[in-house]
Structures are given as structure tokens and as C-alpha cells.
Amino acid sequence: MAKIHPFKAVRPTRDKVSLVASRSYQSYTQSEREARLDYNPFSFLHIVNPGYRYHKEISGKERYGLVRNRYLEFKEDGTFVQDESPCFYIYRVVNREKRVFTGIVAAASTEDYKNNVIKKHEDTIEYREQIFKDYLKTVGFNAEPVLLTYPDSDVISNILKKYTNTRAEFEFTTTYRDTHYLWLVEDQNDIKAIQDEFTQMEAIYIADGHHRSASSYLLSEDCENDASVKESYQSFMSYLIPESELCISEFNRLVKDLNGLSKEQFLLKLDQMYRIENRGHEWYKPSKKHHFSMYLDGEFYSLYLRKTHYNFTNSLSELDTHILYITILKPILGITDLRNDDRIDYGYDKHNVIEMKNRIDSGEFAVGFGLVPVNVDEMKRISDEGLVMPPKSTYIEPKLRSGVTIYEF
């Protein structure tokens, strides 16, 4: 039984939303960030990078306090205004490939997170949880929703269609050529119908934002016995999207060396677990589970797992990112820490085969592996069994802009 709630979002005014909205801070190159900070005084980047006006990097608690100050300045200047009544927010993204994502921005329950009604498929790192918890407690808002996915529902779909056939409150196109739309759901009957439909769901799943949800839960635990704290700490902003609209892409793996092996020795070791076919200069991408592509020394290879040599014991053992780790990365190439070993790197998107080839041809890396994307059912099975995917198993879309809806504590 999943619980979601409407909330009073703090939002940019309609005339400034396209100027305020930003991608995540880390996704910009330094030159891109500086251009936006220099020439766009309304960018949300000014809030999350408050030291820019002083031409210095500021970190830790000092930064948190300045982020809070910049946020309050945006409110004082009238760039941000809070809605008068709690709403659900229908958010649609139409990307440059004309793929459409339509979901609901709502407050999800930290109690549901605690009780595994909101299910996880990734491990989180404790120190990152603590850092972001302290950040949230100081700044008093959350501007980037956790991406959750739910089973497709005709009831919810019909309500969304009713609103998306009307004029949007916000409509803006980014330099990425993605178009973003926002509608407000203020009608109490529609709000109740959406909530009632979610109470029929046994579970909803985190698609992206494991650290943000974990930190929000820790914050709610900190504030549980403090009578002065608002109920808003018991929830976190989420973007709920039906499973059928979730888009999952693969992360390819690149490794800097062959762990002291010659090319011939490496291929012989691979042959123990894989049927190998040299594809020469033919561009090759795998199309089936347990099939992998490999680029090595100017040539593409297809690798087919020898299933008679491998034991499938649970959902994790069937996951291609885990299979690659267990059969190649760890035993042959000596990669034991997928998060922190600087010998391995990751790449995603439809052009990544080109980038992988270029980075290997340049000598930066020695070998690269391509995989078939994880699907929603695999992700759910991992979560249902209480298992954890290897890092960088999924690149999930849509990616929302920060600063379009803000959840205030």
C-alpha cells in the first residue's frame, strides 16, 4: 500500500522557468557552467554553486548555508513563488527522439521507504547519505525528485490524459531540444482518485535517486522526536512514472589494461567461459541477454556465455552486469571494486560504441565491453529478492530539470 501526497510546490514564475531550470550540476562541463553563471542570473546553478559570486569554491556546512541564502534571495526577488494549496504536478518530457515521458510529481512517504513499500535495487554509501542528509536539513528544500516507477494504471492514465489535453502551466524547450511541460492537479476528486489507486499497489520501485531517498529517510528519523519539526520531513519529492514509459539504457565498461596478460593469453582465458567470434572491423552490439560485445586491439568480438559452465541461482546471477563482473572483470582483469578502481570507467547512450572505440584506439583504455540494457522486470526482481545490482548497471530516463518544482521542509 503506497502512500503519496500533494504538496505546495515552490516554483519559478511562468516567464522565468526556462531560465531557472537546470540539469544536475555534475552534468555540465566547467565551461558550460561558467557560461550559464556569467550570462543567466536566474539559473538554478546560482543556488547550488553559491561561491561563484565570490570566485571561489566553497564546500561543507559553509556552502550549505550559502545555498540556503541564495534560495531565499530567489524567493524574495519573486523568481520563486509557493503555490497556495497542495497539488499533484503532472510533468511531461518529450525528448529529441520524440519519446514521451509523463509522470506525477508528488511527496512520497519515508515510512514506505523504511517498510520496503518503496523498493531499492542499489546499495548506497553511508557517508554520502549523511552528507546529503545534513545538506537537506540546512537548506530546507529538495529541488530534484527521486524517480519512482509504478505498475501501469488505467485510472491514473485517464486522469493524466484529461490534464495533458489542456494548456500546460509551463512549457519550455531546452538547448538539448527536450520539451518540458507541467500541469497542476488541484481538483480534490482527482487527487483522491490518484491516491486511492496508489494504495492498491503493494510496492513501487526506485528507478533513480537511491542516495536522495536514503538521505530523506535519515532526515525523517532525525526529526521524528522533535515536536517543532513539520510533517514535511516525513516525505520526499518524487517523480512517479508508469513502468511502460521508463527508459533504461546500458552502461558499457572500459578497462585500462589486461592485468598483465598478452592479448592471446586474455582470449584463451575468455574461451573458458565464452564462445568467441572475431567480428573484425564490423561494428557489433549485442542483442540478447548473456551476449556481450568486446572491442580489443582494433577489432570487435562477440562473446556468448557458455551456460553449461555457469550456475544461475537467483535474479542477480542472471544479470548481465553481474555475469561480466563474476566471469571477466574480477577473475581475469583483477577489478574487484567497481566503484573506486580507477582502471575501470563507464559510458552510456546510443553513441557510446563510437566513444568506446575511440578511447581504446587512442590508447587510453585496452578493452571495452558492451551489454544489453537491463529491463524493468529484471530491476523489479532484484528489488523483490532484496538483492543489489552492481554499480552502473542502469542509465535511466527521463531526467528532469532541477528547480521546476521545489519541495520545502
CSV table of C-alpha atoms in Angstrom, one decimal:
chain,number,residue,atom,x,y,z
A,1,MET,CA,0.0,0.0,0.0
A,2,ALA,CA,1.9,3.0,-1.3
A,3,LYS,CA,1.1,6.5,0.1
A,4,ILE,CA,1.7,9.7,-1.9
A,5,HIS,CA,0.6,13.2,-1.0
A,6,PRO,CA,0.1,16.5,-2.8
A,7,PHE,CA,2.2,19.4,-1.6
A,8,LYS,CA,2.6,23.1,-2.1
A,9,ALA,CA,5.5,23.4,-4.5
A,10,VAL,CA,7.8,26.4,-4.8
A,11,ARG,CA,8.0,27.1,-8.5
A,12,PRO,CA,9.6,29.7,-10.8
A,13,THR,CA,7.2,32.2,-12.4
A,14,ARG,CA,6.0,31.2,-15.8
A,15,ASP,CA,8.1,33.9,-17.6
A,16,LYS,CA,11.3,32.7,-15.9
A,17,VAL,CA,11.0,28.9,-15.7
A,18,SER,CA,13.1,28.2,-18.8
A,19,LEU,CA,15.9,30.4,-17.4
A,20,VAL,CA,15.7,28.8,-13.9
A,21,ALA,CA,15.6,25.1,-14.9
A,22,SER,CA,19.0,23.4,-15.0
A,23,ARG,CA,20.5,20.0,-15.4
A,24,SER,CA,22.3,18.4,-12.5
A,25,TYR,CA,25.4,20.4,-11.5
A,26,GLN,CA,27.8,17.5,-12.4
A,27,SER,CA,26.4,17.1,-15.9
A,28,TYR,CA,27.8,20.4,-17.1
A,29,THR,CA,31.4,20.9,-18.2
A,30,GLN,CA,33.2,23.7,-16.4
A,31,SER,CA,32.9,26.0,-19.4
A,32,GLU,CA,29.2,25.3,-19.7
A,33,ARG,CA,28.7,26.0,-16.0
A,34,GLU,CA,30.6,29.3,-16.2
A,35,ALA,CA,28.7,30.4,-19.3
A,36,ARG,CA,25.4,29.9,-17.6
A,37,LEU,CA,26.5,31.5,-14.4
A,38,ASP,CA,28.0,34.5,-16.2
A,39,TYR,CA,25.1,35.2,-18.5
A,40,ASN,CA,22.0,33.8,-16.8
A,41,PRO,CA,21.2,35.4,-13.4
A,42,PHE,CA,18.2,33.2,-13.0
A,43,SER,CA,19.8,29.8,-13.4
A,44,PHE,CA,19.3,27.4,-10.5
A,45,LEU,CA,23.0,26.8,-10.8
A,46,HIS,CA,23.5,30.1,-8.8
A,47,ILE,CA,21.7,28.5,-5.9
A,48,VAL,CA,23.7,25.2,-5.8
A,49,ASN,CA,27.0,27.0,-6.6
A,50,PRO,CA,26.8,30.0,-4.2
A,51,GLY,CA,30.5,30.6,-4.1
A,52,TYR,CA,30.6,31.7,-7.8
A,53,ARG,CA,29.9,35.3,-6.9
A,54,TYR,CA,33.0,35.3,-4.7
A,55,HIS,CA,35.1,33.5,-7.4
A,56,LYS,CA,36.0,30.6,-5.0
A,57,GLU,CA,35.0,27.1,-4.3
A,58,ILE,CA,33.1,26.7,-1.0
A,59,SER,CA,32.3,23.3,0.5
A,60,GLY,CA,30.8,21.7,3.6
A,61,LYS,CA,28.5,23.5,6.0
A,62,GLU,CA,29.6,26.9,4.8
A,63,ARG,CA,28.3,26.1,1.4
A,64,TYR,CA,25.0,24.7,2.7
A,65,GLY,CA,24.3,28.0,4.5
A,66,LEU,CA,25.0,30.0,1.4
A,67,VAL,CA,22.8,27.7,-0.7
A,68,ARG,CA,20.0,28.5,1.7
A,69,ASN,CA,20.7,32.2,1.4
A,70,ARG,CA,20.6,32.1,-2.4
A,71,TYR,CA,17.4,30.2,-2.4
A,72,LEU,CA,15.8,32.7,-0.1
A,73,GLU,CA,17.0,35.5,-2.4
A,74,PHE,CA,15.2,33.9,-5.3
A,75,LYS,CA,12.0,33.8,-3.2
A,76,GLU,CA,12.5,37.4,-2.0
A,77,ASP,CA,13.0,38.6,-5.6
A,78,GLY,CA,9.8,36.9,-6.8
A,79,THR,CA,11.6,34.4,-9.0
A,80,PHE,CA,10.1,31.6,-6.9
A,81,VAL,CA,6.6,31.6,-5.6
A,82,GLN,CA,4.9,28.9,-3.5
A,83,ASP,CA,1.5,27.5,-4.5
A,84,GLU,CA,-1.3,28.4,-2.2
A,85,SER,CA,-2.9,24.9,-2.0
A,86,PRO,CA,-1.4,21.3,-2.1
A,87,CYS,CA,-1.3,19.9,-5.6
A,88,PHE,CA,0.0,17.0,-7.6
A,89,TYR,CA,2.0,18.1,-10.6
A,90,ILE,CA,1.9,16.3,-14.0
A,91,TYR,CA,5.3,16.6,-15.6
A,92,ARG,CA,5.9,15.6,-19.2
A,93,VAL,CA,9.2,15.4,-21.1
A,94,VAL,CA,9.3,15.0,-24.9
A,95,ASN,CA,12.9,14.3,-25.8
A,96,ARG,CA,14.7,15.0,-29.1
A,97,GLU,CA,13.8,11.5,-30.3
A,98,LYS,CA,10.1,12.3,-29.7
A,99,ARG,CA,9.9,9.8,-26.8
A,100,VAL,CA,7.3,10.9,-24.3
A,101,PHE,CA,7.5,10.5,-20.5
A,102,THR,CA,4.6,11.6,-18.4
A,103,GLY,CA,4.5,11.2,-14.6
A,104,ILE,CA,3.4,12.7,-11.4
A,105,VAL,CA,5.4,14.9,-9.1
A,106,ALA,CA,4.3,14.1,-5.5
A,107,ALA,CA,5.5,13.7,-2.0
A,108,ALA,CA,6.4,10.0,-1.2
A,109,SER,CA,6.5,8.6,2.3
A,110,THR,CA,9.7,7.9,4.2
A,111,GLU,CA,7.7,5.3,6.2
A,112,ASP,CA,7.1,3.5,2.9
A,113,TYR,CA,10.9,3.6,2.3
A,114,LYS,CA,11.5,2.2,5.7
A,115,ASN,CA,8.9,-0.6,5.3
A,116,ASN,CA,10.2,-1.6,1.8
A,117,VAL,CA,7.0,-0.5,0.1
A,118,ILE,CA,9.4,1.7,-1.9
A,119,LYS,CA,11.9,-0.9,-3.0
A,120,LYS,CA,15.5,-0.4,-3.8
A,121,HIS,CA,17.9,-2.2,-6.2
A,122,GLU,CA,21.2,-0.3,-5.5
A,123,ASP,CA,23.5,-0.1,-2.4
A,124,THR,CA,24.1,3.4,-1.0
A,125,ILE,CA,27.3,4.7,0.5
A,126,GLU,CA,26.8,5.7,4.1
A,127,TYR,CA,29.0,8.8,4.1
A,128,ARG,CA,27.1,10.2,1.1
A,129,GLU,CA,23.8,9.6,2.8
A,130,GLN,CA,25.0,11.5,5.8
A,131,ILE,CA,26.4,14.4,3.8
A,132,PHE,CA,23.2,14.8,1.8
A,133,LYS,CA,21.0,14.5,4.9
A,134,ASP,CA,23.0,17.4,6.5
A,135,TYR,CA,22.6,19.4,3.3
A,136,LEU,CA,18.8,18.9,3.2
A,137,LYS,CA,18.5,19.8,6.9
A,138,THR,CA,20.4,23.1,6.4
A,139,VAL,CA,19.0,24.2,3.0
A,140,GLY,CA,15.4,23.3,3.9
A,141,PHE,CA,14.3,22.2,0.4
A,142,ASN,CA,14.7,19.5,-2.3
A,143,ALA,CA,14.8,20.5,-5.9
A,144,GLU,CA,15.4,17.2,-7.7
A,145,PRO,CA,12.8,14.5,-7.3
A,146,VAL,CA,13.6,10.8,-6.8
A,147,LEU,CA,12.5,8.8,-9.9
A,148,LEU,CA,10.0,6.1,-8.8
A,149,THR,CA,8.1,3.7,-11.1
A,150,TYR,CA,4.7,2.1,-10.6
A,151,PRO,CA,2.6,-0.6,-12.4
A,152,ASP,CA,0.6,0.9,-15.3
A,153,SER,CA,-2.8,2.0,-14.2
A,154,ASP,CA,-5.8,2.9,-16.5
A,155,VAL,CA,-7.3,5.1,-13.7
A,156,ILE,CA,-4.1,7.2,-13.4
A,157,SER,CA,-3.6,7.2,-17.2
A,158,ASN,CA,-7.0,8.6,-17.8
A,159,ILE,CA,-6.6,11.4,-15.3
A,160,LEU,CA,-3.2,12.3,-16.8
A,161,LYS,CA,-4.8,12.4,-20.3
A,162,LYS,CA,-7.5,14.8,-19.0
A,163,TYR,CA,-5.0,17.3,-18.0
A,164,THR,CA,-2.4,16.9,-20.7
A,165,ASN,CA,-5.1,17.7,-23.3
A,166,THR,CA,-5.3,21.2,-21.8
A,167,ARG,CA,-2.9,24.1,-21.9
A,168,ALA,CA,0.2,23.5,-19.7
A,169,GLU,CA,1.1,25.8,-16.9
A,170,PHE,CA,4.8,25.5,-18.0
A,171,GLU,CA,6.1,24.7,-21.5
A,172,PHE,CA,9.7,25.2,-22.4
A,173,THR,CA,12.4,23.7,-24.7
A,174,THR,CA,16.0,23.2,-23.6
A,175,THR,CA,19.1,23.5,-25.6
A,176,TYR,CA,19.1,19.7,-25.6
A,177,ARG,CA,15.9,20.0,-27.6
A,178,ASP,CA,13.8,18.3,-24.9
A,179,THR,CA,10.5,20.0,-24.3
A,180,HIS,CA,9.2,20.1,-20.7
A,181,TYR,CA,5.5,20.6,-19.7
A,182,LEU,CA,3.9,21.0,-16.3
A,183,TRP,CA,0.2,20.8,-15.3
A,184,LEU,CA,-1.3,21.4,-11.8
A,185,VAL,CA,-3.8,18.8,-10.3
A,186,GLU,CA,-5.8,20.9,-7.8
A,187,ASP,CA,-9.2,19.1,-8.1
A,188,GLN,CA,-9.7,17.2,-4.8
A,189,ASN,CA,-11.6,14.3,-6.6
A,190,ASP,CA,-8.7,13.8,-9.0
A,191,ILE,CA,-6.2,14.0,-6.1
A,192,LYS,CA,-8.1,11.4,-4.1
A,193,ALA,CA,-8.5,9.1,-7.1
A,194,ILE,CA,-4.8,9.1,-7.7
A,195,GLN,CA,-4.0,8.5,-4.0
A,196,ASP,CA,-6.6,5.7,-3.9
A,197,GLU,CA,-5.0,4.0,-6.9
A,198,PHE,CA,-1.6,4.0,-5.3
A,199,THR,CA,-3.0,2.5,-2.1
A,200,GLN,CA,-3.9,-0.6,-4.2
A,201,MET,CA,-0.2,-1.1,-5.2
A,202,GLU,CA,1.8,-3.4,-3.0
A,203,ALA,CA,5.1,-1.8,-4.0
A,204,ILE,CA,6.7,1.0,-6.1
A,205,TYR,CA,10.3,1.0,-7.1
A,206,ILE,CA,13.2,3.4,-7.1
A,207,ALA,CA,14.5,3.8,-10.6
A,208,ASP,CA,16.9,6.7,-9.9
A,209,GLY,CA,17.8,8.5,-6.7
A,210,HIS,CA,18.8,5.9,-4.1
A,211,HIS,CA,21.0,8.3,-2.2
A,212,ARG,CA,18.4,11.1,-2.2
A,213,SER,CA,15.7,8.8,-0.8
A,214,ALA,CA,18.0,7.3,1.8
A,215,SER,CA,19.1,10.7,3.0
A,216,SER,CA,15.5,11.9,3.2
A,217,TYR,CA,14.7,8.9,5.3
A,218,LEU,CA,17.6,9.6,7.6
A,219,LEU,CA,16.4,13.1,8.0
A,220,SER,CA,12.9,12.0,8.9
A,221,GLU,CA,14.5,9.7,11.6
A,222,ASP,CA,16.5,12.6,13.0
A,223,CYS,CA,13.4,14.7,13.3
A,224,GLU,CA,11.0,12.0,14.5
A,225,ASN,CA,11.0,13.0,18.2
A,226,ASP,CA,11.3,16.8,17.6
A,227,ALA,CA,7.8,18.3,18.1
A,228,SER,CA,8.8,21.5,16.5
A,229,VAL,CA,9.6,19.8,13.1
A,230,LYS,CA,7.0,19.9,10.4
A,231,GLU,CA,5.3,16.8,8.9
A,232,SER,CA,7.0,17.6,5.6
A,233,TYR,CA,10.1,15.9,6.9
A,234,GLN,CA,8.2,12.6,6.7
A,235,SER,CA,8.1,12.8,2.9
A,236,PHE,CA,10.4,13.4,0.0
A,237,MET,CA,9.7,14.8,-3.5
A,238,SER,CA,9.3,12.1,-6.1
A,239,TYR,CA,8.5,11.8,-9.8
A,240,LEU,CA,6.3,8.7,-10.4
A,241,ILE,CA,6.2,7.3,-13.9
A,242,PRO,CA,4.5,4.1,-15.2
A,243,GLU,CA,6.8,1.2,-15.9
A,244,SER,CA,5.9,1.1,-19.6
A,245,GLU,CA,7.4,4.6,-20.0
A,246,LEU,CA,10.7,4.0,-18.1
A,247,CYS,CA,13.7,4.0,-20.5
A,248,ILE,CA,16.7,2.0,-19.3
A,249,SER,CA,20.0,2.1,-21.2
A,250,GLU,CA,23.2,0.2,-20.6
A,251,PHE,CA,26.5,1.3,-19.2
A,252,ASN,CA,29.4,-0.1,-21.2
A,253,ARG,CA,32.6,-1.0,-19.4
A,254,LEU,CA,36.2,0.1,-20.3
A,255,VAL,CA,39.3,-1.2,-18.7
A,256,LYS,CA,42.7,0.4,-18.9
A,257,ASP,CA,44.9,-2.8,-19.2
A,258,LEU,CA,44.7,-6.6,-19.5
A,259,ASN,CA,46.0,-7.1,-16.0
A,260,GLY,CA,49.5,-8.2,-17.2
A,261,LEU,CA,48.1,-10.6,-19.8
A,262,SER,CA,49.0,-10.6,-23.5
A,263,LYS,CA,46.1,-10.4,-26.0
A,264,GLU,CA,46.5,-14.1,-26.7
A,265,GLN,CA,46.5,-15.1,-23.0
A,266,PHE,CA,43.5,-12.9,-22.4
A,267,LEU,CA,41.5,-14.5,-25.2
A,268,LEU,CA,42.4,-18.0,-24.0
A,269,LYS,CA,41.1,-17.2,-20.5
A,270,LEU,CA,37.9,-15.8,-22.0
A,271,ASP,CA,37.4,-19.0,-24.0
A,272,GLN,CA,36.8,-20.9,-20.8
A,273,MET,CA,33.5,-19.2,-20.2
A,274,TYR,CA,32.6,-17.7,-23.6
A,275,ARG,CA,32.2,-18.8,-27.2
A,276,ILE,CA,34.2,-16.1,-29.0
A,277,GLU,CA,33.7,-14.8,-32.6
A,278,ASN,CA,36.0,-12.3,-34.1
A,279,ARG,CA,33.9,-9.7,-36.0
A,280,GLY,CA,36.9,-7.8,-37.3
A,281,HIS,CA,36.1,-4.1,-38.1
A,282,GLU,CA,32.3,-4.8,-38.1
A,283,TRP,CA,30.5,-2.7,-35.6
A,284,TYR,CA,28.9,-5.1,-33.2
A,285,LYS,CA,26.3,-4.6,-30.4
A,286,PRO,CA,24.8,-7.5,-28.5
A,287,SER,CA,21.0,-8.1,-28.9
A,288,LYS,CA,20.4,-10.9,-26.5
A,289,LYS,CA,20.8,-11.4,-22.8
A,290,HIS,CA,24.1,-13.1,-21.8
A,291,HIS,CA,25.7,-12.0,-25.0
A,292,PHE,CA,28.4,-9.3,-24.9
A,293,SER,CA,30.4,-7.2,-27.4
A,294,MET,CA,34.1,-6.6,-26.9
A,295,TYR,CA,36.5,-4.2,-28.6
A,296,LEU,CA,40.1,-5.1,-28.3
A,297,ASP,CA,43.2,-4.1,-30.4
A,298,GLY,CA,41.2,-2.6,-33.2
A,299,GLU,CA,38.7,-5.4,-33.6
A,300,PHE,CA,35.2,-6.2,-32.4
A,301,TYR,CA,34.3,-9.6,-30.9
A,302,SER,CA,31.0,-11.2,-29.8
A,303,LEU,CA,31.1,-13.2,-26.6
A,304,TYR,CA,28.4,-15.8,-25.9
A,305,LEU,CA,28.2,-17.1,-22.3
A,306,ARG,CA,28.8,-20.9,-22.1
A,307,LYS,CA,25.7,-21.6,-19.9
A,308,THR,CA,26.9,-25.1,-19.1
A,309,HIS,CA,29.8,-23.5,-17.3
A,310,TYR,CA,27.8,-21.0,-15.3
A,311,ASN,CA,25.2,-21.5,-12.5
A,312,PHE,CA,22.1,-19.4,-12.4
A,313,THR,CA,20.9,-19.3,-8.8
A,314,ASN,CA,18.9,-16.1,-8.4
A,315,SER,CA,17.9,-12.9,-10.2
A,316,LEU,CA,21.3,-11.3,-9.6
A,317,SER,CA,23.2,-14.3,-11.1
A,318,GLU,CA,21.1,-13.8,-14.3
A,319,LEU,CA,22.0,-10.1,-14.6
A,320,ASP,CA,24.5,-9.4,-17.4
A,321,THR,CA,26.4,-6.7,-15.4
A,322,HIS,CA,26.9,-9.3,-12.6
A,323,ILE,CA,27.9,-12.0,-15.1
A,324,LEU,CA,30.5,-9.8,-16.7
A,325,TYR,CA,31.9,-8.9,-13.3
A,326,ILE,CA,32.0,-12.5,-12.0
A,327,THR,CA,33.4,-14.1,-15.1
A,328,ILE,CA,35.8,-11.4,-16.6
A,329,LEU,CA,36.3,-8.2,-14.7
A,330,LYS,CA,37.2,-9.8,-11.3
A,331,PRO,CA,38.9,-13.1,-12.1
A,332,ILE,CA,40.7,-12.2,-15.3
A,333,LEU,CA,41.2,-8.4,-15.2
A,334,GLY,CA,41.5,-8.1,-11.4
A,335,ILE,CA,38.8,-5.4,-11.0
A,336,THR,CA,37.4,-6.1,-7.5
A,337,ASP,CA,36.0,-2.6,-6.6
A,338,LEU,CA,33.7,-1.5,-9.3
A,339,ARG,CA,33.0,1.9,-7.6
A,340,ASN,CA,36.6,3.0,-6.8
A,341,ASP,CA,39.1,1.2,-9.1
A,342,ASP,CA,40.5,3.8,-11.4
A,343,ARG,CA,41.3,1.1,-14.0
A,344,ILE,CA,37.6,0.9,-15.0
A,345,ASP,CA,35.3,3.5,-16.5
A,346,TYR,CA,31.8,3.5,-17.8
A,347,GLY,CA,29.9,5.0,-20.7
A,348,TYR,CA,26.3,5.3,-21.8
A,349,ASP,CA,23.9,6.4,-24.6
A,350,LYS,CA,23.4,5.3,-28.1
A,351,HIS,CA,26.7,6.7,-29.4
A,352,ASN,CA,28.8,5.0,-26.8
A,353,VAL,CA,30.1,2.3,-29.1
A,354,ILE,CA,31.8,5.1,-31.1
A,355,GLU,CA,33.3,6.7,-27.9
A,356,MET,CA,34.4,3.3,-26.6
A,357,LYS,CA,36.2,2.5,-29.8
A,358,ASN,CA,37.9,6.0,-29.9
A,359,ARG,CA,39.1,5.8,-26.3
A,360,ILE,CA,40.6,2.4,-26.9
A,361,ASP,CA,42.1,3.3,-30.2
A,362,SER,CA,43.8,6.3,-28.6
A,363,GLY,CA,45.5,4.0,-26.0
A,364,GLU,CA,43.5,5.4,-23.0
A,365,PHE,CA,41.9,2.0,-22.5
A,366,ALA,CA,42.8,-1.5,-23.6
A,367,VAL,CA,39.5,-3.3,-23.8
A,368,GLY,CA,35.8,-2.4,-23.7
A,369,PHE,CA,32.6,-4.4,-23.2
A,370,GLY,CA,29.1,-3.7,-24.5
A,371,LEU,CA,25.9,-5.1,-22.9
A,372,VAL,CA,22.2,-5.4,-23.5
A,373,PRO,CA,20.2,-3.0,-21.3
A,374,VAL,CA,18.6,-4.2,-18.1
A,375,ASN,CA,14.8,-4.3,-18.3
A,376,VAL,CA,12.2,-3.2,-15.8
A,377,ASP,CA,11.2,-6.8,-14.9
A,378,GLU,CA,14.9,-7.6,-14.0
A,379,MET,CA,15.1,-4.5,-11.9
A,380,LYS,CA,11.9,-5.4,-10.0
A,381,ARG,CA,13.0,-9.0,-9.4
A,382,ILE,CA,16.3,-7.8,-8.0
A,383,SER,CA,14.4,-5.4,-5.7
A,384,ASP,CA,11.8,-8.1,-4.7
A,385,GLU,CA,14.5,-10.5,-3.7
A,386,GLY,CA,16.4,-7.9,-1.6
A,387,LEU,CA,19.4,-8.1,-3.9
A,388,VAL,CA,21.7,-5.3,-5.2
A,389,MET,CA,22.8,-4.6,-8.7
A,390,PRO,CA,26.5,-3.9,-9.5
A,391,PRO,CA,27.1,-0.1,-9.8
A,392,LYS,CA,26.5,1.4,-13.2
A,393,SER,CA,24.0,-1.3,-14.2
A,394,THR,CA,21.4,1.1,-15.5
A,395,TYR,CA,21.2,4.6,-17.0
A,396,ILE,CA,17.6,5.6,-16.6
A,397,GLU,CA,15.5,8.3,-18.3
A,398,PRO,CA,13.7,10.6,-18.0
A,399,LYS,CA,16.0,13.2,-16.4
A,400,LEU,CA,14.1,16.1,-15.0
A,401,ARG,CA,15.4,19.7,-14.7
A,402,SER,CA,16.2,21.0,-11.2
A,403,GLY,CA,14.3,24.0,-9.9
A,404,VAL,CA,11.0,23.4,-11.8
A,405,THR,CA,9.2,22.1,-8.6
A,406,ILE,CA,10.7,22.5,-5.2
A,407,TYR,CA,9.7,20.6,-2.1
A,408,GLU,CA,10.2,22.8,1.0
A,409,PHE,CA,10.7,21.4,4.5
